Coordinates of C-alpha atoms and ligand atoms in Angstrom, one line a residue:
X119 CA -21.6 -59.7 14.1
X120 CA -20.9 -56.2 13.6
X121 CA -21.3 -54.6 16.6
X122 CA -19.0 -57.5 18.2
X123 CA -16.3 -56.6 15.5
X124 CA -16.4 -53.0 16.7
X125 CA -16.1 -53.7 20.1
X126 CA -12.5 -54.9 19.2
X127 CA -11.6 -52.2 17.0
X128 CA -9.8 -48.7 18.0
X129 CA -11.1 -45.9 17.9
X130 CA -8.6 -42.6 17.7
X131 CA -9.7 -39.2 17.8
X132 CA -6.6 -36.6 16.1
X133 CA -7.0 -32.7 17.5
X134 CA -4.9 -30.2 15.4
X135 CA -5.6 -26.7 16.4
X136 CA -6.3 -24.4 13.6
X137 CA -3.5 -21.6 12.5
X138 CA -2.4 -21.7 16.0
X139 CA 0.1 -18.9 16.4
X140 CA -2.3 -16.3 14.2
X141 CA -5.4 -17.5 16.2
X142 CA -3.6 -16.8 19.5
X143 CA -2.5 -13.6 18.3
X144 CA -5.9 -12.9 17.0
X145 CA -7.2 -13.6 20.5
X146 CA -4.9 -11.1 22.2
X147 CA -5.4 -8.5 20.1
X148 CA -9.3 -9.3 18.2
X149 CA -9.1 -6.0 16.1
X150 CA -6.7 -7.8 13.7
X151 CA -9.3 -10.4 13.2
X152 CA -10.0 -10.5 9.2
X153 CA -7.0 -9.0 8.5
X154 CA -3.4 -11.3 7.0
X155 CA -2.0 -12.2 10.3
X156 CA 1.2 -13.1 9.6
X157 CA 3.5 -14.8 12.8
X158 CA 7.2 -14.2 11.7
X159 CA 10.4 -16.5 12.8
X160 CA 12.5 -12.9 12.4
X161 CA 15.9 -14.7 12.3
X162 CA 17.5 -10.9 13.1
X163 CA 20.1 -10.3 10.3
X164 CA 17.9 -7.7 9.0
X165 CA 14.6 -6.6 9.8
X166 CA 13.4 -8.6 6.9
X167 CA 15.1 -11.9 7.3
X168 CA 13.3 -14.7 8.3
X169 CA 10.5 -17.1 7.6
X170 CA 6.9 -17.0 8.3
X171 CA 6.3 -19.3 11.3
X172 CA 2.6 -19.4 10.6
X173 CA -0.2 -17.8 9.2
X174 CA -4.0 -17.1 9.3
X175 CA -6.1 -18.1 6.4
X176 CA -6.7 -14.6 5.3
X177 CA -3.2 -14.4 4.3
X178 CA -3.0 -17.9 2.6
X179 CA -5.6 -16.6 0.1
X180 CA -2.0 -14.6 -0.6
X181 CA -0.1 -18.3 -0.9
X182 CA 1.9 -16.8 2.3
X183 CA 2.2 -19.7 4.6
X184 CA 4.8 -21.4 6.7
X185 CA 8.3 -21.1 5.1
X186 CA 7.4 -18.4 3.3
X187 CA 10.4 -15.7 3.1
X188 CA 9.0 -12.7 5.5
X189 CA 10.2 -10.4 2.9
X190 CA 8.1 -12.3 -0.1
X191 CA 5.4 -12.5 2.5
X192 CA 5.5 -8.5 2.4
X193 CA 5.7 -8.0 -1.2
X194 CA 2.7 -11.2 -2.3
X195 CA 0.6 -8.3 0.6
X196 CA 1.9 -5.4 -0.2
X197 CA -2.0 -4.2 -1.4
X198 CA -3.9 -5.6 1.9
X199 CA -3.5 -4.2 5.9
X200 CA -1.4 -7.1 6.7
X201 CA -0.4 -7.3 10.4
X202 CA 3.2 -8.9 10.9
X203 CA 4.3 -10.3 14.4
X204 CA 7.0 -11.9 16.0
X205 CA 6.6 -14.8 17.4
X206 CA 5.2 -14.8 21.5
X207 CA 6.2 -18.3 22.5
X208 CA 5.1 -17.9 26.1
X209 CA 1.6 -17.1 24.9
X210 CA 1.4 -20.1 22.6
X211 CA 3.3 -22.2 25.2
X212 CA 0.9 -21.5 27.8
X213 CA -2.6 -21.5 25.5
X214 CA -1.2 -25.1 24.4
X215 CA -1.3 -26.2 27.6
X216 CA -4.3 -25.5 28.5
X217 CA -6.0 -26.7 26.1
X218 CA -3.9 -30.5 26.9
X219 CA -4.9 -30.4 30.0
X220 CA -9.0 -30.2 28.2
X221 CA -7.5 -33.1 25.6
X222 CA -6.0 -35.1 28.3
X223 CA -9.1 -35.7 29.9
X224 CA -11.8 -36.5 26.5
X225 CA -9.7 -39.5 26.2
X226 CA -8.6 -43.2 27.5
X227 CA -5.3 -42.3 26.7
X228 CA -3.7 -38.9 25.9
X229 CA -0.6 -38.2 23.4
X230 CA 0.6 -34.5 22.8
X231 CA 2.5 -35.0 19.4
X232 CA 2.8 -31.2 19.0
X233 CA 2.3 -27.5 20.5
X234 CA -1.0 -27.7 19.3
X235 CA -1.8 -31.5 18.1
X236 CA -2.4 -34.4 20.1
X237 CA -4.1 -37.8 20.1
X238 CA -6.8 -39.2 22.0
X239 CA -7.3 -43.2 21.7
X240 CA -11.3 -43.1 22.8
X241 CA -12.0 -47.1 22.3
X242 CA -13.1 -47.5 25.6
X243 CA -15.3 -44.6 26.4
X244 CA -16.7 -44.5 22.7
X245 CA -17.3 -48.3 23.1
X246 CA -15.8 -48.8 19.9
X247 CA -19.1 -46.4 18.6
X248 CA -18.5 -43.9 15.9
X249 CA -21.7 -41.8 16.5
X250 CA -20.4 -41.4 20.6
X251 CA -16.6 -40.6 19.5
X252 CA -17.7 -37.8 17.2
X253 CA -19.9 -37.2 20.0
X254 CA -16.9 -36.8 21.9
X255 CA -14.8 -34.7 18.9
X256 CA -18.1 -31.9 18.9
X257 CA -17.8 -31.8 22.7
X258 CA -14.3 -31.0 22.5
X259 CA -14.3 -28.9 20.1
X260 CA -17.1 -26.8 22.2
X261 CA -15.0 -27.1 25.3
X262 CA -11.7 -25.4 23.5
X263 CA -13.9 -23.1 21.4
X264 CA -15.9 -21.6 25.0
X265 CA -13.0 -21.6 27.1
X266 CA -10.0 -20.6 25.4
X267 CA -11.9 -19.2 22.1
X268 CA -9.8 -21.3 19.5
X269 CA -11.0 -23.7 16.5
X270 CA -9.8 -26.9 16.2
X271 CA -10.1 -29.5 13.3
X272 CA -10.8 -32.9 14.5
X273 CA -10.2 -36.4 12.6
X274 CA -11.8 -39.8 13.7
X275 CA -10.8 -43.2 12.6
X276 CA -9.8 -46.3 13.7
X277 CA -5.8 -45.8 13.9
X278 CA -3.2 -42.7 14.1
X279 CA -2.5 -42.4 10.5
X280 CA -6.1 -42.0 9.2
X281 CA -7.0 -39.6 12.3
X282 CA -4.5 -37.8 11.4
X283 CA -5.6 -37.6 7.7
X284 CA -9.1 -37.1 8.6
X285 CA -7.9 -33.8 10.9
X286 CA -6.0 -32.4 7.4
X287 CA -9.2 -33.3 5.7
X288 CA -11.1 -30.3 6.3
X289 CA -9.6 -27.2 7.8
X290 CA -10.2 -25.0 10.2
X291 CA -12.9 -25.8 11.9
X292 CA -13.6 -29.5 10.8
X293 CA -14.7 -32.5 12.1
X294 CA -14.4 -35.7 9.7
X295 CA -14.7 -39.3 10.6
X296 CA -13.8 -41.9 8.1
X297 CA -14.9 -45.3 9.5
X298 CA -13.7 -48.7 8.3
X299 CA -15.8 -49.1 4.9
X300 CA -15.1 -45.9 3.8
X301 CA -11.3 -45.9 3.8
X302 CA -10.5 -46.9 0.4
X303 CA -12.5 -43.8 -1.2
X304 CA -10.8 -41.7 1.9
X305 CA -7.4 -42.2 0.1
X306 CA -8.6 -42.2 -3.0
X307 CA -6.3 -39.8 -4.9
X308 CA -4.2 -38.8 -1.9
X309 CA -1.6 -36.8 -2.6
X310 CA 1.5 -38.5 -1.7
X311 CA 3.2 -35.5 -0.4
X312 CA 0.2 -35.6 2.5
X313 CA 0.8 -39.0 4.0
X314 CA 2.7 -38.6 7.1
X315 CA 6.2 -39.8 7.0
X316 CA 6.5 -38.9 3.8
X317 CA 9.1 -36.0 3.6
X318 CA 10.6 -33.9 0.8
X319 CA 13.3 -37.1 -0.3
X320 CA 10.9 -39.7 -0.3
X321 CA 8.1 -37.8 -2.3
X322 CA 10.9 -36.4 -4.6
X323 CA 12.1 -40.5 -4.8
X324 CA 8.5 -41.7 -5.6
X325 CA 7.8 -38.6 -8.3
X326 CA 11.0 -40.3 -10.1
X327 CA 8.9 -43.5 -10.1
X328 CA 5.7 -41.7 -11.2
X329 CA 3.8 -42.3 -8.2
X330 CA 2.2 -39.0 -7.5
X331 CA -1.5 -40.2 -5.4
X332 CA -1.6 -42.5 -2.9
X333 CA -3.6 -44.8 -5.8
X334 CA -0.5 -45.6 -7.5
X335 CA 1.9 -46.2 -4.3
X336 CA -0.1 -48.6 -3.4
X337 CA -0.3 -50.4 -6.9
X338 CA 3.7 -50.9 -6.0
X339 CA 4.7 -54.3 -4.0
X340 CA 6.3 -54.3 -0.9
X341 CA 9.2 -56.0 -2.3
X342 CA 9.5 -52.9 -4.6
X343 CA 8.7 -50.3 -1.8
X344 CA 11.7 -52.1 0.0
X345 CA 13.9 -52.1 -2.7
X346 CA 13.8 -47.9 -3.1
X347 CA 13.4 -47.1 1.2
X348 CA 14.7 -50.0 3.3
X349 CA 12.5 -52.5 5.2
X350 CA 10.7 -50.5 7.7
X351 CA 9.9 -47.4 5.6
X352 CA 9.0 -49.7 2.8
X353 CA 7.0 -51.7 4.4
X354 CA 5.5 -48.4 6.6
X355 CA 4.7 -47.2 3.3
X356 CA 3.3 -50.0 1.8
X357 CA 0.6 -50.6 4.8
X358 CA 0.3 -46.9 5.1
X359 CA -1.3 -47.0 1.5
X360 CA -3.8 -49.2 2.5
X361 CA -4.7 -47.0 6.0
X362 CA -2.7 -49.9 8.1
X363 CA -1.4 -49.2 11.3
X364 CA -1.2 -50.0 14.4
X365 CA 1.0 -47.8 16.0
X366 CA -0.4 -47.5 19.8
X367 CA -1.5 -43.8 21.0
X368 CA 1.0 -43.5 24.2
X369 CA 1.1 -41.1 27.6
X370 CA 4.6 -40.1 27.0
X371 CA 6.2 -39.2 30.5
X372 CA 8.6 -36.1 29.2
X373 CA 11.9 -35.7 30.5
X374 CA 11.8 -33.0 32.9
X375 CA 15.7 -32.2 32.5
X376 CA 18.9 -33.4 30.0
X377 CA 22.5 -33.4 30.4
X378 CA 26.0 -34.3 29.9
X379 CA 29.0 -34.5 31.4
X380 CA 32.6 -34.8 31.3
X381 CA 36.0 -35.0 32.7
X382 CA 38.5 -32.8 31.9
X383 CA 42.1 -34.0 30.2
X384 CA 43.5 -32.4 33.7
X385 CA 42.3 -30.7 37.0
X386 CA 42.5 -26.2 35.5
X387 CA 40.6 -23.2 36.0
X388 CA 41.8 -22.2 32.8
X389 CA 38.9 -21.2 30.7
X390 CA 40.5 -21.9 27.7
X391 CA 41.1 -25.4 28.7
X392 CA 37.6 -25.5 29.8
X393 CA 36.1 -23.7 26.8
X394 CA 36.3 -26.6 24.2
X395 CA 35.0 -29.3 26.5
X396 CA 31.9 -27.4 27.5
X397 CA 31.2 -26.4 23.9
X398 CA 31.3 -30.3 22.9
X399 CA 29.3 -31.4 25.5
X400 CA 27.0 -28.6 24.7
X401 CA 26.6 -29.7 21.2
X402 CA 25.6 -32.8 22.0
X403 CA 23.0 -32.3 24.8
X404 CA 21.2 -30.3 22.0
X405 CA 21.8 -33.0 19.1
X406 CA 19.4 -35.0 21.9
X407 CA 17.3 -31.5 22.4
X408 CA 16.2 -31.7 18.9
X409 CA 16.2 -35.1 18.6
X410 CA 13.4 -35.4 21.6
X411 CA 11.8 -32.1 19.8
X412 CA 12.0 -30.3 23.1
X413 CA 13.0 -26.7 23.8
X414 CA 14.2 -25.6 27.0
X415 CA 13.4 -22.2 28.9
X416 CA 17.0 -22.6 31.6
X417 CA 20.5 -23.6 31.3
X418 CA 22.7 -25.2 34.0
X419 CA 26.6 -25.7 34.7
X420 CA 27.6 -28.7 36.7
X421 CA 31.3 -27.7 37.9
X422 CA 33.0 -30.8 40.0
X423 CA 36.1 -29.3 41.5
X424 CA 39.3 -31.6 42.7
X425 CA 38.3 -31.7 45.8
X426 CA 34.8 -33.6 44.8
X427 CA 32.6 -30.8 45.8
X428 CA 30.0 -30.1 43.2
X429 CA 28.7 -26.8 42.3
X430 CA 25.7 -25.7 40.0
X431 CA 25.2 -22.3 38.4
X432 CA 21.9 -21.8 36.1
X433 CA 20.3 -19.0 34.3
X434 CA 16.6 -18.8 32.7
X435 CA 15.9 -17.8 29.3
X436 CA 14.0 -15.0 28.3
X437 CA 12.0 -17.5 25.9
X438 CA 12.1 -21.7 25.3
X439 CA 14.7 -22.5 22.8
X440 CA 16.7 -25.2 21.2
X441 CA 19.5 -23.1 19.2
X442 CA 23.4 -24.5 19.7
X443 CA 24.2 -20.6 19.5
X444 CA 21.9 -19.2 22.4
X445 CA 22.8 -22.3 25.2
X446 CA 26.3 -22.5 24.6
X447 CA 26.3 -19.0 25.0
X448 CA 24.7 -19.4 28.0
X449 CA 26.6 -22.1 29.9
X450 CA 30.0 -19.9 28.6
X451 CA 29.2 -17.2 30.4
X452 CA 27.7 -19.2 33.7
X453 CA 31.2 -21.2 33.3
X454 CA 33.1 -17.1 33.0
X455 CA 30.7 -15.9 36.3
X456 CA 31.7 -19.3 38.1
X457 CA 35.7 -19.1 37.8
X458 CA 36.0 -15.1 38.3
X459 CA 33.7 -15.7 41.6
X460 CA 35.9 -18.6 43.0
X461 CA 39.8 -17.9 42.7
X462 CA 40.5 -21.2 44.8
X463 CA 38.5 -23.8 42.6
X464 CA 40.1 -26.1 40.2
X465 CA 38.1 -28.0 37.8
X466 CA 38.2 -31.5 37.3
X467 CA 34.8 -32.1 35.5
X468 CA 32.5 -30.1 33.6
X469 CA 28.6 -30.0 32.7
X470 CA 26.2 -28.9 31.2
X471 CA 22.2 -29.1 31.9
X472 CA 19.0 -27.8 30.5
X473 CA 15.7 -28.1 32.3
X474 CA 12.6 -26.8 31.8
X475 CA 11.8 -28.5 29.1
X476 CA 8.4 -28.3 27.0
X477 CA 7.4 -30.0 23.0
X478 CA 8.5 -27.8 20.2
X479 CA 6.5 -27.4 17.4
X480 CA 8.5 -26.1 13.8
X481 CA 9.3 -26.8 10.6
X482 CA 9.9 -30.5 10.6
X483 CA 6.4 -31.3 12.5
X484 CA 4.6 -33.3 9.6
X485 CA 7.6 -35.0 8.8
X486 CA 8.2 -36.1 12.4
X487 CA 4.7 -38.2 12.7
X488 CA 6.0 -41.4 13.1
X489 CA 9.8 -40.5 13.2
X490 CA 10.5 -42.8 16.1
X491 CA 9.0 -45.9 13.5
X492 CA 9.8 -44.8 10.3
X493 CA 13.9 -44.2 9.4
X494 CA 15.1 -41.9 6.9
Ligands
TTP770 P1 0.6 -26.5 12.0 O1 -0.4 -27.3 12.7 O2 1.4 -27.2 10.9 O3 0.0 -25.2 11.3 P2 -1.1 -24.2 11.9 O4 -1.7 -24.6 13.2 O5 -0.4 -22.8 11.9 O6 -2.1 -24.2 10.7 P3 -3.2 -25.3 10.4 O7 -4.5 -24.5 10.5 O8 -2.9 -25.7 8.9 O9 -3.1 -26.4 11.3 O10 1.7 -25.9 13.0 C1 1.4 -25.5 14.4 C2 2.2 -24.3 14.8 O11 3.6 -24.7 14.7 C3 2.0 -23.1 13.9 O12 0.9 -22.3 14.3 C4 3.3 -22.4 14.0 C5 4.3 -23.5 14.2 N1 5.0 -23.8 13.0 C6 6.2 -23.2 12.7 O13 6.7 -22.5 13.5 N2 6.9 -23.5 11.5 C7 6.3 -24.3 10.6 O14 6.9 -24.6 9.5 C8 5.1 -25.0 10.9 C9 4.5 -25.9 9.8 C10 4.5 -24.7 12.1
CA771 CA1 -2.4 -26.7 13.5

């Protein structure tokens, strides 16, 4: 009886590799291994202004972690040998994707949720066993550890949200499986602010109603949950405090390229006339950009003169990157370069396209798990 009500269930496995952008660094460079390694998003107004994007766990003793303010960062380690880096996208970029391409084949079906996260639904090749899937989670983690020299903290359970839980469980370097029976003691006493989906608003809207653990969320009613956050988050929230879901683990396809385009109020070369168009078109393709949480690494004009000819001009970035600032920039000055190199063309439509496109990681990463499901 058992063993056939196994066979039905899901197994997922969630990877989440430890203090990535430190351990890369540390990696590169090993002689700043047990020092603070600190990877700063500089955001260049000073030499101090920015935000820790991550940090290894030496530096965390120092309560410097992501978000911190590089220039508290400094100060909380003024007394240690802290090492303080920019950040080197293309190593992390290229690191991450290697170690997919190990993920993507430990599992019936592969999901990248992150730069360095991903999901592995192992039902099948487990056979619904917990003893082979955490055969499966040591394996991998051997794998990533001998061939690309990074920890990883694995979580195994029978659906997305508790993998994920059970990965957060015990970091770096875990591996924690919480089968069916012993999911009520799992969330026992759950912080709130730890269940995915639950951002800074909604924990700040549940404090209000006293419900600090995930104990006393899920001592409120659906009806109630509904009442504060809607039908679907409610009603995410109320199954999530019971370790209910049954959202599917899925091989996204990315999109290789976005765009947008549009026809101008009149056929001009006037790049004043053009200027404003481009800009709102540009806005828009990245509203999509970050809604998709992709960055892209090259940026495209589509020019279609009067005559119905169409013309493409595209530079690559120096790094992958989603800011407004940095591609409108870019497609000005490709529009600029296109009308001073052809004095015959007039414009009658306008573009704007970014392509190589990879996952970005950032500040909204926990909050995203389940974005597509849950609104806010
Ligand atoms: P996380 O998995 O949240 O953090 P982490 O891997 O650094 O540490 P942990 O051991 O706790 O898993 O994020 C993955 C990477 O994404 C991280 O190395 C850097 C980047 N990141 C940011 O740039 N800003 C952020 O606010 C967060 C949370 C992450
Ligand atoms: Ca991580």
């Amino acid at each position: 009886m058992v063993g056939k009500r196994r066979l039905a269930q899901r197994l997922i496995i969630h990877v989440d590799l430890d203090y990535f952008y430190a351990q890369c660094e540390e990696n590169v460079n090993p002689s700043i291994r047990g020092k603070p390694v600190i990877v700063c998003a500089y955001s260049g107004r000073t030499s101090e202004s920015g935000v820790v994007s991550t940090s290894n766990y030496e530096a965390r003793k120092y309560d410097v972690k992501a978000g911190t303010a590089i220039a508290t960062a400094k100060r909380l380690l003024a007394s240690t040998d802290a090492i303080f880096l920019p950040m080197n996208r293309p190593l992390y970029d290229s690191v991450s994707g290697r170690i997919m391409n190990i993920l993507r084949d430990h599992g019936d079906v592969f999901e990248q949720t992150g730069v360095d996260e991903a999901y592995l639904d192992v039902s099948e090749s487990s056979k619904g066993e917990y003893s082979t899937a955490k055969r499966i989670g040591s394996n991998i983690k051997e794998i990533i550890l001998r061939q690309e020299q990074i920890t990883c903290s694995i979580g195994i359970a029978p659906n997305k949200l508790l993998a994920k839980l059970a990965s957060d469980h015990t970091k770096p370097n875990g591996l924690t499986v919480v089968e069916p029976e012993q999911i009520p003691s799992f969330l026992n006493g759950l912080e709130i602010r730890k269940m995915p989906g639950v951002g800074k608003k909604v924990e700040e809207k549940l404090h209000t109603s006293k419900v600090k653990t995930n104990d006393d969320l899920s001592r409120l009613s659906p009806i109630a949950l509904q009442e504060m956050f809607g039908r679907k988050l409610g009603t995410y929230l109320f199954l999530a405090a019971r370790g209910e879901d049954n959202e599917p683990v899925q091989d996204k396809e990315l999109p290789t390229q976005m765009s947008r385009i549009g026809t101008l109020k009149e056929d001009t070369r006037d790049y004043d006339i053009i200027r404003p168009v481009l800009s709102e078109l540009t806005r828009s393709l990245i509203e999509k950009i970050h809604d998709e949480r992709m960055n892209c690494k090259s940026v495209s004009i589509i020019v279609i003169l009067n005559n119905l000819t169409i013309h493409t001009r595209s530079r690559t970035l120096e790094s992958s990157v989603k800011d407004l600032r940095t591609i409108d920039d870019c497609a000005q000055q490709l529009l600029r370069e296109f009308i001073a190199s052809t004095p015959e063309a007039v414009l009658r439509r306008i573009g704007v396209k970014v392509t190589r496109l990879s996952k970005s990681s950032g500040q909204t990463d926990i909050e995203s798990f389940f974005s597509t499901k849950v609104p806010r």
